[in-house]
């Protein structure tokens, strides 16, 4: 998604903004631009391409001095990626300059109205319409910029995070948000605006996360003012003291963020457990659950809404919740749930799972659920994110920043947290004996060390990857708790290597996919020693008889699948409901190594964004 960075203070704005935009590159983008007040005018430079290309473009420009400016990385929504459609955008008078992350849904009607009043447009973007609407409002009542922005935003429908400069009052930046994230960094006589904290965390750990329909008027050498967009009322925001440090953001010696995040999973899961998994006390303690226990216990059903990998985590959770707590669970794609007029009542609990906490479809699904009276519980990774604040209650996975577009530690920390929730509910409902409950807590506690063991297969997985990097199709098969892991493994491969892959319940193979199998087809089979082991062994035999190339994910010590498969990757034994936390590790590594061998952009795969904040 788009990235926004703004600076107002006493340092060189250009270098701070360029560096900040680089910290936001993981969000996915196709163009970059900057606007700087150099003491005389507002200088704008923008380009289709990377931030490095922008940096090169402005290197020789003279008017990049000054300590006020805004910068933007664009992920195209309206208008193809090109220089003209890049941000920042001037208003017609060139007095105003804007950058924007989001979608103005009613921009066409506003644009026509402005054309009727004599405005002209150079780009195909909704953003250029917005800056001219603000200008039109300003002119109509000789308003200061802040008031004009507030009035204009009450006329738009859609999502926005914006920053606006006005040459008539150049020592001020007006920022506002609805639906797209925006944080204000509060330094010593300097302020930052950004889509998340990474561009300013090295300068200040004091952050204000604007809520929906809030705006900030940031002025040089003065205290910022915060207003509600609907009512124009002033308010004093909560300043968060962030613990995120820049070192966490760097790759810490790994070639890619994705590999770093795969290897961070043991620590990330420990962080998810912290203060919640109390094995010695025989307890799981999660305030969000404790405070709302009755709602969960009396729920007619639990509906899980999510997208992508988070949806896969939700599918694992369905198996865990129903097995342990015997609560009916349905898992829905948020993008479908929000439009299919679902039956949701005040007897329902909806769990929204989202790493970024900004996924538009998931946010919309939550709003629909709340409108129908459901209790909404958010499982997010980003503190202060929109979904975490829209939900009635929730729990953070505390996985730390996940920069790689392909979600890895978010997936395993989501499952870990959801498993704790299911155990807590099972205990409260008495559907799990005390001894089984305690045994499960111990099994949970051993997961980080077992992932460490699973990660030791990295070298073997890399060798296997070399055999299959040129395949054009993969099939991933799993049963029970590991069926969702087959889906997740296929998604990982698709999104970073661009090889087509499909996940299937293993038993479904004979209902169609088996027709695909020949000697050129690699099939990854999750064949761990649990419930349906014998059945999955016969699936492996069916594949073998059709000359398919079998990569088996097996429980350490397995001999049966080992005798049949072309390759096996062993993982440690654990409780069946926790096995997805281990079986997913070799699949993450397999997709990573194949993508690296194919020289793909592992951390920023084509066409993808880390957080899909628009429909
Ligand atoms: C997974 O690797 C992808 N990056 C994508 O499917 C992602 O899981 C999905 O967009 C949901 O994102 P969220 O968890 O931030 O809501």
Coordinates of C-alpha atoms and ligand atoms in Angstrom, one line a residue:
X1 CA 0.0 0.0 0.0
X2 CA 1.0 3.6 -0.2
X3 CA 3.5 5.0 2.3
X4 CA 3.3 8.5 3.8
X5 CA 6.1 10.4 5.6
X6 CA 6.1 14.1 6.7
X7 CA 8.5 16.1 8.7
X8 CA 8.4 19.5 10.4
X9 CA 11.2 20.6 12.7
X10 CA 14.8 21.8 12.7
X11 CA 16.6 19.1 10.7
X12 CA 17.0 18.5 6.9
X13 CA 13.6 17.4 5.9
X14 CA 14.7 15.9 2.6
X15 CA 17.1 13.3 4.0
X16 CA 14.6 12.3 6.8
X17 CA 11.8 11.9 4.4
X18 CA 13.8 9.9 1.8
X19 CA 15.1 7.6 4.6
X20 CA 11.6 7.3 6.0
X21 CA 10.1 6.3 2.6
X22 CA 12.8 3.5 2.4
X23 CA 11.6 2.2 5.7
X24 CA 8.1 2.0 4.2
X25 CA 9.1 0.2 1.0
X26 CA 7.9 -3.1 2.4
X27 CA 4.3 -1.8 2.0
X28 CA 4.6 -2.3 -1.7
X29 CA 4.5 0.6 -4.2
X30 CA 5.2 1.6 -7.8
X31 CA 6.2 5.3 -7.6
X32 CA 7.6 7.8 -5.2
X33 CA 7.6 11.6 -4.7
X34 CA 8.4 14.4 -2.3
X35 CA 7.4 18.0 -1.6
X36 CA 9.7 20.4 0.3
X37 CA 9.3 24.0 1.4
X38 CA 12.7 25.6 0.7
X39 CA 11.9 28.9 2.3
X40 CA 10.6 30.4 -1.0
X41 CA 8.2 27.9 -2.6
X42 CA 7.1 24.3 -2.4
X43 CA 9.3 22.1 -4.6
X44 CA 7.8 18.9 -5.8
X45 CA 9.6 16.0 -7.5
X46 CA 8.0 12.6 -8.2
X47 CA 8.7 9.6 -10.4
X48 CA 7.4 6.2 -11.4
X49 CA 9.9 3.9 -9.8
X50 CA 11.7 3.2 -6.5
X51 CA 12.7 5.7 -3.8
X52 CA 16.3 5.3 -5.0
X53 CA 15.3 6.6 -8.4
X54 CA 13.6 9.6 -6.7
X55 CA 16.8 10.2 -4.7
X56 CA 18.9 10.2 -7.8
X57 CA 16.4 12.5 -9.5
X58 CA 16.6 15.2 -6.8
X59 CA 20.3 14.8 -6.0
X60 CA 21.3 17.6 -8.4
X61 CA 18.3 19.9 -7.6
X62 CA 19.1 23.0 -5.7
X63 CA 15.8 23.6 -3.9
X64 CA 15.8 20.5 -1.7
X65 CA 16.8 22.4 1.5
X66 CA 14.4 23.2 4.3
X67 CA 13.0 21.5 7.3
X68 CA 9.4 21.0 6.2
X69 CA 8.2 18.5 3.8
X70 CA 6.1 15.5 2.9
X71 CA 6.9 12.3 0.9
X72 CA 4.9 9.4 -0.6
X73 CA 5.3 6.0 -2.1
X74 CA 2.3 5.1 -4.2
X75 CA 0.6 1.7 -4.8
X76 CA -1.8 2.5 -7.7
X77 CA -5.5 2.4 -7.1
X78 CA -6.8 5.1 -9.5
X79 CA -4.7 5.8 -12.5
X80 CA -1.9 3.6 -13.8
X81 CA 1.6 3.9 -12.3
X82 CA 3.4 6.8 -14.1
X83 CA 5.1 10.1 -13.2
X84 CA 2.0 12.3 -13.5
X85 CA -0.2 10.0 -11.3
X86 CA 2.5 9.9 -8.6
X87 CA 2.1 11.9 -5.5
X88 CA 2.4 14.7 -4.3
X89 CA -0.3 16.5 -6.3
X90 CA -0.6 20.2 -6.6
X91 CA -4.0 22.0 -6.6
X92 CA -4.8 24.1 -9.6
X93 CA -3.4 27.3 -8.1
X94 CA -0.3 25.3 -7.0
X95 CA -0.7 26.8 -3.6
X96 CA -1.6 23.4 -2.1
X97 CA 0.2 20.1 -2.2
X98 CA -1.2 16.7 -1.0
X99 CA -0.2 13.1 -0.5
X100 CA -2.8 10.4 0.1
X101 CA -3.1 6.8 0.9
X102 CA -6.6 5.3 0.3
X103 CA -9.5 5.6 -2.1
X104 CA -12.0 8.5 -2.5
X105 CA -15.0 6.5 -3.6
X106 CA -17.1 9.5 -4.7
X107 CA -14.2 11.3 -6.5
X108 CA -15.9 11.2 -9.9
X109 CA -18.9 13.2 -8.8
X110 CA -16.7 15.7 -7.0
X111 CA -14.4 15.9 -10.0
X112 CA -17.3 16.7 -12.4
X113 CA -18.5 19.4 -10.0
X114 CA -15.0 21.0 -9.9
X115 CA -14.7 20.8 -13.7
X116 CA -18.0 22.7 -13.9
X117 CA -16.4 25.4 -11.7
X118 CA -13.4 25.6 -14.0
X119 CA -10.9 23.3 -12.4
X120 CA -8.6 21.3 -14.7
X121 CA -7.0 18.0 -14.0
X122 CA -3.6 16.6 -15.1
X123 CA -3.7 13.1 -13.6
X124 CA -6.2 10.3 -13.4
X125 CA -6.1 10.2 -9.6
X126 CA -8.7 10.6 -6.9
X127 CA -6.0 12.4 -4.9
X128 CA -5.8 15.4 -7.3
X129 CA -9.6 15.7 -7.0
X130 CA -9.3 15.9 -3.2
X131 CA -6.6 18.6 -3.2
X132 CA -8.7 20.7 -5.5
X133 CA -11.8 20.2 -3.4
X134 CA -9.8 21.5 -0.4
X135 CA -8.7 24.5 -2.5
X136 CA -12.3 25.1 -3.6
X137 CA -13.5 25.0 0.0
X138 CA -10.7 27.3 1.1
X139 CA -11.5 29.9 -1.6
X140 CA -15.3 29.7 -0.8
X141 CA -14.8 30.9 2.8
X142 CA -11.2 32.2 2.9
X143 CA -10.5 29.3 5.4
X144 CA -7.2 28.4 6.9
X145 CA -5.9 25.1 5.6
X146 CA -7.0 23.1 8.6
X147 CA -10.6 24.2 8.4
X148 CA -10.7 23.8 4.7
X149 CA -9.4 20.2 5.0
X150 CA -12.0 19.5 7.7
X151 CA -14.9 20.8 5.6
X152 CA -13.7 19.0 2.5
X153 CA -13.2 15.7 4.2
X154 CA -16.8 15.8 5.4
X155 CA -17.8 15.7 1.7
X156 CA -15.8 12.6 0.7
X157 CA -16.7 9.0 0.9
X158 CA -13.9 6.4 1.1
X159 CA -10.6 5.9 2.9
X160 CA -7.7 8.3 3.4
X161 CA -4.6 9.1 5.2
X162 CA -3.4 12.5 3.9
X163 CA -0.9 15.2 4.5
X164 CA -1.3 18.7 3.0
X165 CA 1.0 21.7 2.7
X166 CA -0.2 25.3 1.8
X167 CA 2.4 27.8 0.4
X168 CA 0.4 30.6 2.1
X169 CA 1.1 29.0 5.5
X170 CA 4.3 26.9 4.8
X171 CA 5.3 26.2 8.4
X172 CA 2.3 23.9 8.9
X173 CA 1.3 20.3 7.8
X174 CA -2.3 19.2 8.0
X175 CA -2.8 15.4 8.4
X176 CA -6.0 13.4 8.6
X177 CA -7.1 9.8 8.5
X178 CA -10.1 7.6 7.8
X179 CA -9.5 4.0 7.1
X180 CA -5.8 4.2 6.3
X181 CA -3.2 4.3 9.1
X182 CA -1.4 7.5 10.2
X183 CA 0.9 8.0 13.1
X184 CA 2.4 11.2 14.5
X185 CA 5.9 11.0 15.9
X186 CA 6.4 13.6 18.7
X187 CA 10.0 14.7 19.0
X188 CA 11.8 17.6 20.7
X189 CA 10.6 20.6 18.7
X190 CA 10.1 18.3 15.7
X191 CA 7.2 16.3 14.5
X192 CA 6.9 13.4 12.1
X193 CA 3.9 12.0 10.2
X194 CA 4.0 8.5 8.8
X195 CA 2.0 5.4 7.8
X196 CA 3.6 3.5 10.7
X197 CA 6.4 4.2 13.3
X198 CA 9.3 2.8 11.3
X199 CA 10.3 6.2 9.6
X200 CA 10.6 8.1 12.9
X201 CA 11.4 5.5 15.5
X202 CA 15.1 6.3 15.4
X203 CA 14.3 10.0 16.3
X204 CA 11.5 9.5 18.8
X205 CA 9.6 6.6 20.5
X206 CA 6.6 8.9 21.3
X207 CA 3.8 8.1 18.9
X208 CA 0.2 9.2 18.4
X209 CA -2.0 6.9 16.3
X210 CA -4.7 9.0 14.7
X211 CA -8.1 7.3 15.0
X212 CA -10.6 7.4 12.1
X213 CA -12.0 10.8 11.4
X214 CA -9.3 12.6 13.3
X215 CA -6.9 15.2 12.0
X216 CA -3.7 16.8 13.2
X217 CA -2.4 20.4 12.5
X218 CA 1.4 20.2 13.0
X219 CA 3.1 23.6 13.2
X220 CA 6.8 24.5 13.4
X221 CA 7.9 25.5 16.9
X222 CA 4.4 25.2 18.3
X223 CA 2.3 22.4 19.9
X224 CA 0.3 20.4 17.4
X225 CA -3.5 20.6 17.5
X226 CA -5.8 17.6 17.1
X227 CA -9.3 17.8 15.9
X228 CA -12.3 15.5 15.1
X229 CA -13.1 15.8 11.5
X230 CA -16.9 15.4 11.9
X231 CA -17.3 18.0 14.7
X232 CA -14.1 20.1 14.4
X233 CA -13.7 19.6 18.2
X234 CA -10.2 19.8 19.6
X235 CA -9.0 16.8 21.7
X236 CA -5.9 15.7 23.4
X237 CA -4.6 12.4 22.0
X238 CA -2.9 9.5 23.8
X239 CA 0.8 9.4 23.3
X240 CA 2.2 5.8 23.1
X241 CA 5.7 5.1 24.2
X242 CA 6.9 2.6 21.5
X243 CA 9.3 -0.3 22.2
X244 CA 9.9 -0.9 18.5
X245 CA 13.6 -0.2 17.9
X246 CA 15.2 0.4 14.5
X247 CA 17.4 -2.7 14.9
X248 CA 14.3 -4.9 14.9
X249 CA 13.5 -3.5 11.6
X250 CA 16.8 -4.1 10.0
X251 CA 17.4 -7.6 8.5
X252 CA 19.8 -8.5 11.3
X253 CA 22.2 -10.3 9.0
X254 CA 19.7 -12.3 7.0
X255 CA 19.6 -11.9 3.2
X256 CA 15.9 -11.1 3.3
X257 CA 13.3 -10.0 5.9
X258 CA 11.4 -13.2 5.1
X259 CA 14.2 -15.5 6.1
X260 CA 14.9 -13.4 9.3
X261 CA 11.2 -13.7 10.2
X262 CA 11.1 -17.4 9.5
X263 CA 14.0 -17.9 12.0
X264 CA 12.4 -15.4 14.4
X265 CA 9.4 -17.7 15.0
X266 CA 10.6 -19.4 18.1
X267 CA 11.2 -16.0 19.8
X268 CA 8.0 -14.5 18.3
X269 CA 5.9 -17.4 19.8
X270 CA 7.6 -16.9 23.1
X271 CA 6.6 -13.3 23.0
X272 CA 3.1 -14.3 22.1
X273 CA 3.0 -16.6 25.2
X274 CA 4.5 -14.0 27.5
X275 CA 2.3 -13.3 30.5
X276 CA -0.4 -15.5 29.0
X277 CA 0.9 -19.2 29.0
X278 CA 1.5 -19.9 32.7
X279 CA 2.4 -23.6 32.7
X280 CA 3.6 -23.7 36.3
X281 CA 0.3 -22.3 37.5
X282 CA -1.6 -24.5 35.1
X283 CA -3.1 -21.4 33.5
X284 CA -3.8 -19.5 30.3
X285 CA -4.5 -15.9 31.1
X286 CA -5.7 -13.4 28.5
X287 CA -7.4 -10.3 29.7
X288 CA -9.4 -10.0 26.5
X289 CA -10.8 -13.5 27.1
X290 CA -11.2 -13.2 30.8
X291 CA -13.2 -9.9 30.5
X292 CA -15.5 -11.5 27.9
X293 CA -15.6 -15.1 28.9
X294 CA -19.4 -15.4 29.0
X295 CA -19.7 -14.0 25.5
X296 CA -17.5 -16.7 24.2
X297 CA -19.1 -19.5 26.3
X298 CA -22.6 -18.5 25.4
X299 CA -21.8 -17.8 21.7
X300 CA -24.2 -19.5 19.3
X301 CA -21.2 -19.7 17.0
X302 CA -17.8 -18.2 16.4
X303 CA -17.2 -16.7 13.0
X304 CA -13.6 -16.1 12.0
X305 CA -13.1 -13.4 9.3
X306 CA -9.7 -12.8 7.7
X307 CA -7.8 -12.8 4.4
X308 CA -4.9 -14.7 2.9
X309 CA -2.5 -16.3 5.4
X310 CA -4.6 -15.0 8.3
X311 CA -7.6 -16.9 6.8
X312 CA -5.4 -20.1 6.8
X313 CA -4.6 -19.5 10.5
X314 CA -8.4 -19.1 11.1
X315 CA -9.0 -22.5 9.4
X316 CA -6.5 -24.1 11.7
X317 CA -8.3 -22.4 14.6
X318 CA -11.6 -23.9 13.5
X319 CA -10.2 -27.4 13.9
X320 CA -8.6 -26.5 17.2
X321 CA -11.7 -24.7 18.7
X322 CA -14.1 -27.4 17.6
X323 CA -11.9 -30.2 18.8
X324 CA -10.9 -28.8 22.2
X325 CA -13.7 -26.4 23.2
X326 CA -16.6 -27.9 21.1
X327 CA -17.8 -24.5 20.0
X328 CA -19.1 -24.2 16.5
X329 CA -16.8 -22.2 14.3
X330 CA -17.2 -20.9 10.7
X331 CA -14.3 -19.4 8.8
X332 CA -15.1 -16.8 6.2
X333 CA -13.1 -14.8 3.7
X334 CA -13.7 -11.3 5.0
X335 CA -14.1 -10.1 1.4
X336 CA -17.0 -12.5 0.9
X337 CA -18.5 -12.1 4.4
X338 CA -18.8 -8.3 4.0
X339 CA -21.0 -8.6 0.9
X340 CA -23.0 -11.8 1.2
X341 CA -25.5 -10.5 3.7
X342 CA -24.5 -13.1 6.3
X343 CA -26.7 -14.1 9.3
X344 CA -25.0 -12.5 12.3
X345 CA -26.8 -11.8 15.6
X346 CA -25.9 -10.5 19.0
X347 CA -25.4 -14.1 20.1
X348 CA -22.4 -14.4 17.8
X349 CA -18.7 -13.9 18.4
X350 CA -16.6 -12.7 15.4
X351 CA -12.9 -13.2 15.6
X352 CA -11.0 -10.9 13.1
X353 CA -7.5 -12.1 12.3
X354 CA -5.1 -9.6 10.7
X355 CA -1.3 -9.2 11.0
X356 CA -1.3 -5.6 9.7
X357 CA -4.6 -4.7 11.4
X358 CA -5.3 -2.6 8.3
X359 CA -6.8 -5.0 5.7
X360 CA -9.8 -3.2 4.3
X361 CA -11.9 -6.3 3.7
X362 CA -11.4 -7.5 7.3
X363 CA -12.1 -4.0 8.7
X364 CA -15.3 -3.9 6.7
X365 CA -16.3 -7.3 7.9
X366 CA -15.8 -6.2 11.5
X367 CA -18.0 -3.1 11.0
X368 CA -20.8 -5.3 9.5
X369 CA -20.6 -7.7 12.4
X370 CA -20.8 -4.9 14.9
X371 CA -23.8 -3.4 13.1
X372 CA -25.5 -6.7 13.6
X373 CA -24.7 -6.8 17.3
X374 CA -22.0 -9.4 17.3
X375 CA -19.1 -9.2 19.8
X376 CA -15.9 -8.7 17.8
X377 CA -12.5 -9.9 19.0
X378 CA -9.4 -8.8 17.1
X379 CA -6.2 -10.8 16.7
X380 CA -3.7 -8.4 15.3
X381 CA 0.1 -7.9 15.3
X382 CA 0.4 -4.2 14.8
X383 CA -0.3 -2.2 18.0
X384 CA -2.7 0.6 17.5
X385 CA -3.8 -0.6 14.1
X386 CA -7.3 0.2 12.9
X387 CA -8.7 -3.4 13.3
X388 CA -7.3 -3.6 16.9
X389 CA -9.2 -0.4 17.7
X390 CA -12.4 -1.2 15.8
X391 CA -12.8 -4.5 17.7
X392 CA -14.6 -4.6 21.0
X393 CA -11.6 -6.5 22.5
X394 CA -8.7 -8.4 21.3
X395 CA -5.2 -9.7 21.8
X396 CA -1.9 -8.8 20.0
X397 CA 0.3 -11.5 18.7
X398 CA 3.4 -9.5 19.6
X399 CA 5.3 -11.1 16.7
X400 CA 7.3 -7.9 16.1
X401 CA 7.3 -6.1 12.8
X402 CA 6.7 -8.4 9.9
X403 CA 8.3 -6.7 6.9
X404 CA 8.4 -9.5 4.3
X405 CA 5.2 -9.4 2.3
X406 CA 4.9 -13.2 2.6
X407 CA 3.5 -13.8 6.1
X408 CA 5.4 -16.3 8.2
X409 CA 5.8 -15.5 11.9
X410 CA 2.4 -13.8 11.8
X411 CA 0.9 -17.1 10.8
X412 CA 2.5 -19.2 13.6
X413 CA 1.9 -16.6 16.3
X414 CA -1.7 -16.3 15.3
X415 CA -2.2 -20.1 15.6
X416 CA -0.3 -20.0 19.0
X417 CA -2.6 -17.3 20.3
X418 CA -5.7 -18.9 19.0
X419 CA -4.6 -22.3 20.5
X420 CA -4.3 -20.6 23.9
X421 CA -7.8 -19.1 23.5
X422 CA -9.2 -22.5 22.6
X423 CA -7.6 -24.1 25.6
X424 CA -8.8 -21.4 27.9
X425 CA -12.4 -21.9 26.6
X426 CA -12.1 -25.7 26.8
X427 CA -11.1 -25.4 30.4
X428 CA -14.0 -23.1 31.2
X429 CA -16.4 -25.4 29.5
X430 CA -14.9 -28.5 31.0
X431 CA -14.6 -30.1 27.5
X432 CA -10.9 -30.9 28.4
X433 CA -9.9 -32.8 31.5
X434 CA -7.5 -31.0 33.8
X435 CA -4.8 -33.5 33.0
X436 CA -5.3 -33.0 29.2
X437 CA -5.4 -29.3 29.7
X438 CA -2.1 -29.2 31.6
X439 CA -0.5 -31.6 29.1
X440 CA -1.6 -29.3 26.3
X441 CA 0.0 -26.3 28.1
X442 CA 3.3 -28.2 28.3
X443 CA 3.0 -29.1 24.6
X444 CA 2.5 -25.4 23.8
X445 CA 5.5 -24.5 25.8
X446 CA 7.8 -26.9 23.9
X447 CA 6.8 -25.5 20.5
X448 CA 9.5 -22.8 20.2
X449 CA 12.3 -25.3 20.9
X450 CA 10.6 -27.8 18.4
X451 CA 10.5 -25.1 15.8
X452 CA 14.3 -24.5 16.4
X453 CA 14.7 -28.2 15.5
X454 CA 12.5 -28.0 12.5
X455 CA 14.5 -25.0 11.3
X456 CA 17.6 -27.2 11.2
X457 CA 16.2 -28.8 8.1
X458 CA 17.0 -25.6 6.2
X459 CA 20.0 -27.1 4.4
X460 CA 18.0 -30.2 3.3
X461 CA 15.1 -28.0 2.2
X462 CA 17.5 -25.9 0.1
X463 CA 18.8 -29.0 -1.7
X464 CA 15.2 -30.1 -2.4
X465 CA 14.4 -26.7 -3.7
X466 CA 17.2 -27.0 -6.2
X467 CA 15.5 -30.1 -7.7
X468 CA 12.1 -28.4 -8.2
X469 CA 12.8 -24.7 -8.8
X470 CA 11.8 -25.1 -12.5
X471 CA 8.6 -26.9 -11.9
X472 CA 5.5 -25.1 -13.2
X473 CA 2.9 -26.6 -10.9
X474 CA 2.9 -27.9 -7.3
X475 CA 0.3 -29.7 -5.4
X476 CA 0.1 -29.5 -1.6
X477 CA -1.8 -32.1 0.3
X478 CA -2.8 -32.4 4.0
X479 CA -5.5 -33.8 6.2
X480 CA -7.2 -32.6 9.4
X481 CA -5.3 -29.9 11.3
X482 CA -2.8 -29.9 8.4
X483 CA -5.2 -29.3 5.5
X484 CA -5.0 -25.5 6.1
X485 CA -1.2 -25.9 6.2
X486 CA -1.3 -27.4 2.7
X487 CA -3.3 -24.3 1.6
X488 CA -0.8 -22.0 3.3
X489 CA 2.2 -23.8 1.8
X490 CA 0.8 -23.4 -1.7
X491 CA 0.1 -19.7 -1.1
X492 CA 3.7 -19.1 0.1
X493 CA 5.1 -20.7 -3.0
X494 CA 2.7 -18.8 -5.3
X495 CA 3.3 -15.4 -3.9
X496 CA 7.1 -15.3 -3.9
X497 CA 8.2 -17.7 -6.7
X498 CA 5.2 -17.1 -9.0
X499 CA 4.9 -20.9 -9.6
X500 CA 1.3 -22.1 -9.6
X501 CA 0.5 -24.2 -6.6
X502 CA -2.7 -25.6 -5.1
X503 CA -3.5 -26.9 -1.7
X504 CA -6.0 -29.7 -1.2
X505 CA -7.4 -32.0 1.4
X506 CA -5.4 -35.2 0.6
X507 CA -8.6 -37.3 0.3
X508 CA -9.9 -34.8 -2.4
X509 CA -7.1 -35.8 -4.7
X510 CA -9.1 -38.6 -6.3
X511 CA -11.9 -36.1 -7.0
X512 CA -9.9 -34.3 -9.7
X513 CA -6.4 -33.2 -9.0
X514 CA -5.0 -36.7 -9.4
X515 CA -5.4 -36.1 -13.1
X516 CA -2.6 -33.6 -12.9
X517 CA -0.1 -36.0 -11.5
X518 CA 2.8 -37.2 -13.7
X519 CA 6.6 -37.4 -13.4
X520 CA 6.9 -33.6 -13.8
X521 CA 4.6 -32.8 -10.9
X522 CA 6.1 -32.2 -7.4
X523 CA 3.5 -33.1 -4.7
X524 CA 4.2 -31.9 -1.1
X525 CA 2.4 -34.2 1.3
X526 CA 2.0 -33.4 5.0
X527 CA 2.1 -37.0 6.3
X528 CA 2.7 -36.6 10.0
X529 CA 1.9 -39.5 12.3
X530 CA -1.5 -38.5 13.6
X531 CA -5.1 -39.6 13.2
X532 CA -5.3 -40.3 9.5
X533 CA -1.7 -41.5 9.0
X534 CA -2.6 -44.8 7.3
X535 CA -4.9 -43.0 4.9
X536 CA -2.3 -40.4 4.0
X537 CA 0.2 -43.2 3.4
X538 CA -2.2 -44.7 0.8
X539 CA -2.6 -41.3 -0.8
X540 CA 1.2 -41.3 -1.1
X541 CA 1.1 -44.7 -2.7
X542 CA -1.5 -43.5 -5.2
X543 CA 0.8 -40.6 -6.1
X544 CA 3.8 -42.9 -6.4
X545 CA 2.0 -45.2 -8.8
X546 CA 1.5 -42.2 -11.1
X547 CA 5.1 -41.3 -10.9
X548 CA 4.5 -38.0 -9.1
X549 CA 7.5 -36.6 -7.3
X550 CA 6.8 -36.8 -3.5
X551 CA 8.1 -34.4 -0.9
X552 CA 6.9 -35.8 2.4
X553 CA 6.7 -33.7 5.6
X554 CA 6.9 -36.5 8.2
X555 CA 7.2 -37.0 12.0
X556 CA 10.8 -37.7 12.9
X557 CA 11.6 -41.5 12.8
X558 CA 9.0 -42.1 10.1
X559 CA 9.8 -45.2 7.9
X560 CA 6.6 -45.9 5.9
X561 CA 6.5 -42.6 4.0
X562 CA 10.3 -42.5 3.9
X563 CA 10.2 -45.7 1.9
X564 CA 7.8 -44.2 -0.7
X565 CA 8.7 -40.6 -1.0
X566 CA 11.4 -39.0 -3.2
X567 CA 12.3 -36.7 -0.3
X568 CA 11.3 -36.5 3.4
X569 CA 11.7 -33.6 5.8
X570 CA 11.3 -34.7 9.4
X571 CA 9.7 -32.6 12.1
X572 CA 9.5 -33.3 15.9
X573 CA 6.5 -35.0 17.4
X574 CA 4.0 -32.8 19.2
X575 CA 0.2 -32.8 20.1
X576 CA -1.8 -33.2 16.9
X577 CA -3.6 -29.8 17.3
X578 CA -0.2 -28.1 17.5
X579 CA 1.4 -29.9 14.5
X580 CA 0.6 -27.0 12.1
X581 CA 3.1 -24.9 13.9
X582 CA 5.8 -27.3 12.9
X583 CA 4.6 -28.7 9.5
X584 CA 4.5 -25.1 8.2
X585 CA 8.2 -24.5 8.8
X586 CA 9.7 -26.6 6.0
X587 CA 7.0 -25.3 3.6
X588 CA 8.0 -21.7 4.4
X589 CA 11.7 -22.6 3.8
X590 CA 10.8 -24.5 0.6
X591 CA 9.0 -21.5 -0.9
X592 CA 11.8 -19.1 0.2
X593 CA 14.7 -21.1 -1.3
X594 CA 12.8 -21.7 -4.6
X595 CA 12.1 -18.0 -4.9
X596 CA 15.8 -17.1 -4.1
X597 CA 17.0 -19.7 -6.7
X598 CA 14.7 -18.1 -9.2
X599 CA 16.0 -14.7 -8.2
X600 CA 12.6 -13.3 -7.3
X601 CA 12.1 -10.2 -5.2
X602 CA 11.4 -12.3 -2.0
X603 CA 10.5 -9.5 0.3
X604 CA 8.5 -7.4 -2.2
X605 CA 6.9 -9.8 -4.7
X606 CA 5.4 -8.3 -7.8
X607 CA 1.8 -7.0 -7.6
X608 CA 1.6 -7.7 -3.9
X609 CA 1.4 -5.3 -0.9
X610 CA 2.1 -6.1 2.7
X611 CA -1.1 -4.6 3.8
X612 CA -4.1 -4.4 1.5
X613 CA -5.7 -1.3 2.9
X614 CA -8.0 -0.8 -0.2
X615 CA -10.6 -3.2 -1.7
Ligands
LIG1 C1 0.3 -13.7 3.0 O1 1.6 -14.2 2.9 C2 0.0 -12.5 2.3 N1 0.9 -11.5 2.5 C3 -1.5 -12.1 2.4 O2 -2.3 -13.2 2.0 C4 -1.9 -11.6 3.8 O3 -1.9 -12.7 4.7 C5 -3.3 -11.0 3.7 O4 -3.3 -9.9 2.8 C6 -3.9 -10.6 5.0 O5 -3.2 -9.6 5.6 P1 -3.4 -9.2 7.2 O6 -3.1 -10.4 8.0 O7 -2.5 -8.1 7.4 O8 -4.9 -8.9 7.3

